[in-house]
C-alpha positions in Angstrom: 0.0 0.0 0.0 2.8 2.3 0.6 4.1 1.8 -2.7 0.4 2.7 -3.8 1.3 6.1 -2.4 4.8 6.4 -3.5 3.3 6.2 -7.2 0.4 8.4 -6.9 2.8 10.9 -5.1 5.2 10.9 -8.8 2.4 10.8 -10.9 1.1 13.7 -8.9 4.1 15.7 -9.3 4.5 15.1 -12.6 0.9 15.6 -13.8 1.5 18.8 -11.8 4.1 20.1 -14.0 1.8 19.4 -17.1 -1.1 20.6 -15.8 1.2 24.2 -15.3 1.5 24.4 -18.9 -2.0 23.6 -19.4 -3.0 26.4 -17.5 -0.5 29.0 -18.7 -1.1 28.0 -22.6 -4.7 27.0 -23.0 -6.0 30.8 -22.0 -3.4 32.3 -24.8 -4.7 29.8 -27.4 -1.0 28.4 -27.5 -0.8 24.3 -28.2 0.3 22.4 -25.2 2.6 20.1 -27.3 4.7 22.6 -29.0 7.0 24.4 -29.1 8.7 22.6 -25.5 9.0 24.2 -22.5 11.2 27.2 -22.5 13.0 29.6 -20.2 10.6 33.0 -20.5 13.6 35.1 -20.4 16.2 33.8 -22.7 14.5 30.9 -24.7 16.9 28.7 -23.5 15.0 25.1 -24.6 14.9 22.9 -21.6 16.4 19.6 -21.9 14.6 16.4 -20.4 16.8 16.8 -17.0 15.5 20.2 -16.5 12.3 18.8 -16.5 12.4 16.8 -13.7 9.5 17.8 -11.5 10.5 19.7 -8.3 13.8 18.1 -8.2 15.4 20.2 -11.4 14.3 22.7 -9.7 16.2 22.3 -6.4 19.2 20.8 -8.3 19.3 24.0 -10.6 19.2 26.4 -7.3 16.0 27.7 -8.8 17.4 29.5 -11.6 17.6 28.8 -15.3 20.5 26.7 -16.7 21.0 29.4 -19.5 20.9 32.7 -18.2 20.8 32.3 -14.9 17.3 34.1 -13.9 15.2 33.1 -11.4 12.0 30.4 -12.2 9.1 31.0 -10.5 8.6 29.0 -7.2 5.1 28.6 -8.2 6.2 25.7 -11.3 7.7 23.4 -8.5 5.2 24.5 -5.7 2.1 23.2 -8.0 4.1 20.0 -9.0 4.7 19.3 -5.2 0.7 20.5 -4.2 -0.3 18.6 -7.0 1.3 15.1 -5.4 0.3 16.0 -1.9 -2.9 16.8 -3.1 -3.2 13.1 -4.9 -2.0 11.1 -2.0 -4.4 12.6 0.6 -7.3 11.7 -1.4 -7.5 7.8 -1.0 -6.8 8.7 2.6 -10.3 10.5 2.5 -11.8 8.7 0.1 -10.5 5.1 0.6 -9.7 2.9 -3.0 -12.7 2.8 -4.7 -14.1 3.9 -8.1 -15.1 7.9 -6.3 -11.0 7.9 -6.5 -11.1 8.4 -9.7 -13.4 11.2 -9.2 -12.1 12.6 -7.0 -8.2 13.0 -9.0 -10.1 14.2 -11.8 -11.3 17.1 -9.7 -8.2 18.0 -8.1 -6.8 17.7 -11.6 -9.3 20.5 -13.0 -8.6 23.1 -9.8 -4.7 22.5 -10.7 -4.9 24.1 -14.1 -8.3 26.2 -13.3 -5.8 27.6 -10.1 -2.8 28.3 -12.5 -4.9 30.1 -15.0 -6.7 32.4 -12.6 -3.8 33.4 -10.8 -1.7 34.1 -14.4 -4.7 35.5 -16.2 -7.3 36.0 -13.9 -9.8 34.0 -16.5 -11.4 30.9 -16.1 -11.3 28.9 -20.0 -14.3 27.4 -21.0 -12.4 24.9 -22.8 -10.8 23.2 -20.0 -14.5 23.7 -18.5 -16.0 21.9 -21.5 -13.4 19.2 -21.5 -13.7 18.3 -18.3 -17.4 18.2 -18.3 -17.2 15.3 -20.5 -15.0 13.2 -18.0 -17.4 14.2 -15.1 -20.4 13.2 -16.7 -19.2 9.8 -17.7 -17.8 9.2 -14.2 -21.2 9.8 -12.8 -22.2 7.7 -14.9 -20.5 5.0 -13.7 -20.1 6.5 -10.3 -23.5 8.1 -9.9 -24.7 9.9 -6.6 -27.2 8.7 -4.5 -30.1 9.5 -5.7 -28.5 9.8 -9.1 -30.6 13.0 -10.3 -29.2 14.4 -7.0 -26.1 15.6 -9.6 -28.4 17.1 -12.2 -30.3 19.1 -9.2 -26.8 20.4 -8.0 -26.0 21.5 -11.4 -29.0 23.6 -11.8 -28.8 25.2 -8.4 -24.9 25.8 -8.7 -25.8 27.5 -12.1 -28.9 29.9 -10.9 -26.9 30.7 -7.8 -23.8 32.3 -9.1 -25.8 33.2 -12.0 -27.4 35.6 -9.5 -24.9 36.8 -7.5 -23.2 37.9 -11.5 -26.3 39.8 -12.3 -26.7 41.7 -8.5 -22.7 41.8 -8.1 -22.6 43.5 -11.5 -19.5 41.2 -12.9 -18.6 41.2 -9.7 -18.4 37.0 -10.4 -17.1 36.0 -13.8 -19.1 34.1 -16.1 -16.2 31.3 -15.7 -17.2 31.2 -12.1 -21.0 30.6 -13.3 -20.2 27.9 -15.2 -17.8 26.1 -12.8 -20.3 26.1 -10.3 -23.1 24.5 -12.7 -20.3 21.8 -13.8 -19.2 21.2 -9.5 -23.0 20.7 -9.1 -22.7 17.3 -11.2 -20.1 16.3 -9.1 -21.1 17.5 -5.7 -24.6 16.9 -5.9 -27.3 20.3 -4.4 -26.3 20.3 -1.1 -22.6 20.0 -1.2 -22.1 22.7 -4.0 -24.0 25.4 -1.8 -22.0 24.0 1.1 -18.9 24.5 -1.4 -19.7 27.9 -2.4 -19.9 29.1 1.3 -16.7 27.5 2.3 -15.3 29.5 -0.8 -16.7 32.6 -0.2 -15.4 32.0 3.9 -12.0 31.4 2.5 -11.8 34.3 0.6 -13.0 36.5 2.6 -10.5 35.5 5.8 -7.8 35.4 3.5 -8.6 38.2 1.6 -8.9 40.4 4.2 -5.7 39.3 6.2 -4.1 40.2 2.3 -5.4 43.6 2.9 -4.0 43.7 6.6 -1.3 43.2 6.1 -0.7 45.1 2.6 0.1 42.4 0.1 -2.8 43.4 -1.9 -4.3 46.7 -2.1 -8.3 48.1 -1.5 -10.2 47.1 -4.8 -7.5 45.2 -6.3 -8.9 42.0 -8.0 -8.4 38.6 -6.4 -8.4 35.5 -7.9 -11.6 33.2 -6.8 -10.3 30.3 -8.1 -8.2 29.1 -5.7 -10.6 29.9 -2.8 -13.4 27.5 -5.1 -10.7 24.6 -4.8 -10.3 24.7 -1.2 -14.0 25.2 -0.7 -14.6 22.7 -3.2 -12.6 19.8 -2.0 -13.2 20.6 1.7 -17.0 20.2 0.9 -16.3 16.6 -0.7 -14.4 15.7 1.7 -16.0 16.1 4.9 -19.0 18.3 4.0 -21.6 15.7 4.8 -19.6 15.7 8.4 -19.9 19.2 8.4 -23.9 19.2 7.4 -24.5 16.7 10.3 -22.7 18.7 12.8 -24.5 22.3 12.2 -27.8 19.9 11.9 -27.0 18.2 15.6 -26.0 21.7 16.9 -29.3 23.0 15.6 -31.0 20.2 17.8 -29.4 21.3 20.5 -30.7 24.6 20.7 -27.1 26.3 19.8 
């Protein structure tokens, strides 16, 4: 079983560092096959030891073989979050076929996450390619009741379809559209329990950004990453989480 781990821990990593080019080139229209990965600053063409997730990267003192610039720490940070991420979900989930659900989400937020951050936009073709894997996996995998995804889809999209409208574009249309696609997967009360653990998130973090200065009063923040950790926290432990406010409720707190 450990080596169970070990592997989904390098395929993890790895999948990380694809899923960074994913979401730097799909928003630009670029292909995600060619040309190869690059330094940004000289073009220097990275050779397949470069490429080595996380450990190039430490090996190379964080700076490109070439010209000697610094690489982002967020390539090998993703590619490290991304294997983490992996590993802790059969320790949530246990080995069975929601597994491969539940990878296949934290694959979407990887390059949803990298793409928001880089470009503050949300691409509806990653959207529309991964609603095809999410629909066949519920098909196999359905919830229970199995229309409970196609209720969670509807409310998910009327929900954040309203908050657009009354914000004013305050919520990107990407965000509208996630939603309605995490409703298949999460079913009608989880997504609602996902978008309040978002929005919680964001505003605790947000406003701790703000305290202490690292971003400034009306400057635009990325939602995306706050939707993952709302997102997967709901899956996780969000019937847990229902229970407990449902037994405080019966006990007159």
């Amino acid at each position: 079983m450990k080596i169970a781990y070990l592997i989904l821990l390098l395929y993890g990593c790895i999948l990380g560092s694809f899923f960074n080019v994913i979401g730097l080139r799909v928003p630009m229209k670029k292909s995600i096959a060619t040309p190869g990965s690059a330094c940004p600053k000289c073009g220097h063409q990275l050779k397949p030891y470069e490429l080595i997730p996380v450990i190039s990267y430490i090996i190379q003192g964080g700076k490109c073989r070439g010209c000697k610039s610094r690489i982002s720490p967020i390539y090998p940070t993703f590619e490290l979050l991304t294997g983490i991420l992996f590993i802790t979900a059969p320790l949530v989930i246990g080995w069975s076929g929601e597994l491969v659900v539940a990878l296949t989400l934290i694959s979407m937020f990887m390059i949803i996450i990298v793409s928001d951050i880089h470009y503050m936009l949300i691409p509806d073709k990653i959207l529309i390619w991964f609603a095809g894997i999410f629909l066949l996996e519920r098909i196999i995998w359905p919830l229970n009741p199995w229309w409970d995804s196609l209720l969670g889809a509807v409310s998910g999209f009327i929900l954040l379809l309203l908050i657009a409208v009354v914000s004013k574009g305050g919520m990107g249309g990407g965000d509208v559209k996630l939603y309605a696609l995490l409703g298949v997967v999460l079913g009608f009360k989880l997504v609602l329990l996902s978008f309040f653990l978002s929005t919680l998130f964001g505003a605790v973090i947000g406003g701790l950004a703000l305290l202490f200065k690292i971003v400034k009063r009306r400057q635009p923040i990325p939602f995306g990453p706050f939707i993952g950790a709302g997102t997967l926290t709901a899956y996780y432990w969000g019937s847990d989480l229902i229970n407990l406010y449902i037994h405080f409720l019966n006990q007159g707190f």
